[in-house]
Short mmCIF file of C-alpha atoms in Angstrom, two decimals:
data_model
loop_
_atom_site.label_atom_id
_atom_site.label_comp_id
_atom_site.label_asym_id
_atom_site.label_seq_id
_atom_site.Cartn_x
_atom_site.Cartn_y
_atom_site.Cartn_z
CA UNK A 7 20.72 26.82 0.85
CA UNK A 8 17.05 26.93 0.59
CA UNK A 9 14.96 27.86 3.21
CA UNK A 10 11.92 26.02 4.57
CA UNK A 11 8.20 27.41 4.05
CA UNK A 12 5.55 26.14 5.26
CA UNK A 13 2.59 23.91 2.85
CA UNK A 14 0.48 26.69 1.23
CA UNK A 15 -2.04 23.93 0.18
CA UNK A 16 -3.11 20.37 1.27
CA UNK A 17 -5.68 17.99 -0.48
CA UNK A 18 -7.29 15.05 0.75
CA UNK A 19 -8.84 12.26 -1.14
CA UNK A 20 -10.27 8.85 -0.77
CA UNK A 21 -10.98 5.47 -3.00
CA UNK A 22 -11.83 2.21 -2.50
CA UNK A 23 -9.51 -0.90 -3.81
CA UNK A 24 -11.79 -4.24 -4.37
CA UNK A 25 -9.20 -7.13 -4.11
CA UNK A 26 -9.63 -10.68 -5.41
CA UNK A 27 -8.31 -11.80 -2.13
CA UNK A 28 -4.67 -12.49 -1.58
CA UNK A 29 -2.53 -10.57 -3.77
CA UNK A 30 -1.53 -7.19 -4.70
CA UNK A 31 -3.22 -4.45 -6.78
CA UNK A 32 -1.75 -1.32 -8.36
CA UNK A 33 -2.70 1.71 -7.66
CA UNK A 34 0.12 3.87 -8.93
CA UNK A 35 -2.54 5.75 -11.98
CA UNK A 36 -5.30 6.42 -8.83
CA UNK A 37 -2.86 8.63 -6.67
CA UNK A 38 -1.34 9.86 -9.67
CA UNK A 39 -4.33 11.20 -10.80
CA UNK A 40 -5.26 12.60 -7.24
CA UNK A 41 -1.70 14.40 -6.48
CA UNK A 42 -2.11 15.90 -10.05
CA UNK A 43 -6.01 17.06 -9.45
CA UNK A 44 -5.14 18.59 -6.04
CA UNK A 45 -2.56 21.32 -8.14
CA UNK A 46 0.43 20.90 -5.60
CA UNK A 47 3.45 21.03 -8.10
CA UNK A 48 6.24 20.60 -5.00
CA UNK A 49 5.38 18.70 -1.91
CA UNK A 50 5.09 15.02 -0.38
CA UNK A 51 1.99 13.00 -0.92
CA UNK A 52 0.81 10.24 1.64
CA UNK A 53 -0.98 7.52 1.19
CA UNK A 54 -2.80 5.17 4.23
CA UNK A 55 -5.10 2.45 4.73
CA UNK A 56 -7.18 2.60 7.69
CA UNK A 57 -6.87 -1.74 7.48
CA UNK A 58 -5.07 -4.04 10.06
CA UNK A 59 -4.96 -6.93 7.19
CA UNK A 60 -3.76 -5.39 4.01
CA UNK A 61 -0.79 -3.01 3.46
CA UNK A 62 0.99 -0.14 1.03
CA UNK A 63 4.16 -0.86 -0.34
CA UNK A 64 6.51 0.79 -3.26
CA UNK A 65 7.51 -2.65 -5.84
CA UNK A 66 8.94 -3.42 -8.94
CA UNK A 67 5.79 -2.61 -11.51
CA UNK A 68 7.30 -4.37 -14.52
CA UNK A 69 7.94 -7.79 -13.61
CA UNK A 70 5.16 -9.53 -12.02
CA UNK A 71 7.64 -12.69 -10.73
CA UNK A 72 8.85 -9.89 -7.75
CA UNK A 73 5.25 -9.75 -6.47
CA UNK A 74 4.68 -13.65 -7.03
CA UNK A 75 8.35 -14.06 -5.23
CA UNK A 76 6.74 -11.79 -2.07
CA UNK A 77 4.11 -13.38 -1.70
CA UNK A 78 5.52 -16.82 -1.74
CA UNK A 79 8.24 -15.94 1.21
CA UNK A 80 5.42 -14.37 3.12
CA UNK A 81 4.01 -17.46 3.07
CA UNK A 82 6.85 -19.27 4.44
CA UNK A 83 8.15 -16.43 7.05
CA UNK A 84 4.29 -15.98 8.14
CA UNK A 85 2.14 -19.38 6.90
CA UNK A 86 -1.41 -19.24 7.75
CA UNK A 87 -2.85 -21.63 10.55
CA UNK A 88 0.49 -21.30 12.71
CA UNK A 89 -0.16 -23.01 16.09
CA UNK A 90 1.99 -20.37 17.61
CA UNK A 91 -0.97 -17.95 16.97
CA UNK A 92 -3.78 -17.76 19.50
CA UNK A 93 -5.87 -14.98 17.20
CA UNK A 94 -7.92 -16.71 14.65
CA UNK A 95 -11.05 -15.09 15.08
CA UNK A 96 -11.81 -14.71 11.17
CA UNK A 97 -9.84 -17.82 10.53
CA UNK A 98 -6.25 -19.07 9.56
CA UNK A 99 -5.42 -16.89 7.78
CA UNK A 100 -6.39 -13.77 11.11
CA UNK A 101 -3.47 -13.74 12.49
CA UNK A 102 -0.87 -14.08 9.73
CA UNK A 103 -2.73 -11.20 8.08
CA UNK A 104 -2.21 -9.37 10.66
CA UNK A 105 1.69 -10.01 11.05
CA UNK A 106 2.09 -8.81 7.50
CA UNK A 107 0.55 -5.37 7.38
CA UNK A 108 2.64 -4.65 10.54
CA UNK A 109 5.64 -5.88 8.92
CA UNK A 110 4.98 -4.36 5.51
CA UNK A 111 3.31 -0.90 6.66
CA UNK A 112 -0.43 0.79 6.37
CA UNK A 113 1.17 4.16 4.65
CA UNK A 114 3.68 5.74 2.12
CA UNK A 115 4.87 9.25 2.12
CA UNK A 116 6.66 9.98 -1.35
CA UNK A 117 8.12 13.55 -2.83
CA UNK A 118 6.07 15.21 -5.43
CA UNK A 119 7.97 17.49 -7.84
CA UNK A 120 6.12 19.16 -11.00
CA UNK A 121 2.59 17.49 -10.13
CA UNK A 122 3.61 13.90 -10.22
CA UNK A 123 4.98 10.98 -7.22
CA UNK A 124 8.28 10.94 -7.90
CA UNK A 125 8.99 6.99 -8.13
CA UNK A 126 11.60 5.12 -10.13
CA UNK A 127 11.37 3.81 -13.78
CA UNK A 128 10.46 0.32 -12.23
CA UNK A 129 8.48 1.51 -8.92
CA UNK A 130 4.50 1.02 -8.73
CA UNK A 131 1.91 1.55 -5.60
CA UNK A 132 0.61 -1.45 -4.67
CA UNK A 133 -1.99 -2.00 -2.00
CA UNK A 134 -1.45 -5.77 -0.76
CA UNK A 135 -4.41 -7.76 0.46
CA UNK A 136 -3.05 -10.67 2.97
CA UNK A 137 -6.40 -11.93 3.31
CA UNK A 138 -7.84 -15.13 1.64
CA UNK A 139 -11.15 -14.12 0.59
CA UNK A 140 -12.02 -10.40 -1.43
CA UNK A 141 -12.53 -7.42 0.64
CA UNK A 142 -13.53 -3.55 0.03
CA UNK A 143 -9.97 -1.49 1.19
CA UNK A 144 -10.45 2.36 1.79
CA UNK A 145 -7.11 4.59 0.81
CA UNK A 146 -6.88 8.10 2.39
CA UNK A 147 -4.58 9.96 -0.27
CA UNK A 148 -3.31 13.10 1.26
CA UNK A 149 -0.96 15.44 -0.61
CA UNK A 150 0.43 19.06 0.81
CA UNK A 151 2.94 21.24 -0.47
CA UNK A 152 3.09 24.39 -3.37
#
């Protein structure tokens, strides 16, 4: 049985994501590159979006049909311009927006073993913008361990 020590080093990072609008982009490479500059080789990394409107989610990175396929029952479980919201301050799409980061989640926390996010063969970050028009997304990367 191992026994647990505490994080001899954490690391803290940020970047910026400029989305097209609606739609997902990868950034799988970005906190790659920042768990393997901060030198942890054993730990957890987390990632979080400081965002009410966009979230972080773990997908299939190989087919893009799985992202197309979210984003098209999104749109049916949460359509924009719903009567039965009362929040469109920024529009139809507000609200919606809204309903899909909760649902979906502003952070990740993933294992880190020999310097890399341990994700599956098929697994890719994504940060997912649920608003219509382009925005400027801020990612906190934080990574602690050994």
């Amino acid at each position: 049985m191992s026994r647990a020590t505490p994080a001899e080093h954490v690391a803290q990072n940020g970047f910026t994501v400029h989305t097209r609008g609606r739609g997902f982009s990868e950034i799988t490479v970005k906190v790659a590159e920042l768990v393997a500059a901060s030198g942890v080789q054993t730990g957890m990394v987390n990632i979080f979006t400081v965002h009410t409107s966009c979230s972080l989610l773990i997908s299939e990175n190989a087919d893009p049909t799985v992202r197309e396929d979210l984003e098209r029952w999104f749109a049916r479980a949460v359509p924009d311009g719903d009567a039965i919201f009362q929040h469109d301050t920024e529009g139809p799409d507000d609200m919606p927006s809204h309903v899909r980061a909760i649902l979906t989640g502003v952070s990740l926390t993933i294992p880190v073993h020999g310097g890399k996010p341990q994700l599956g063969t098929w697994q890719g970050i994504y940060l997912w913008e649920h608003r219509i028009d382009p925005h400027q997304r801020k990612v906190t990367v934080t990574v602690f361990g050994h």
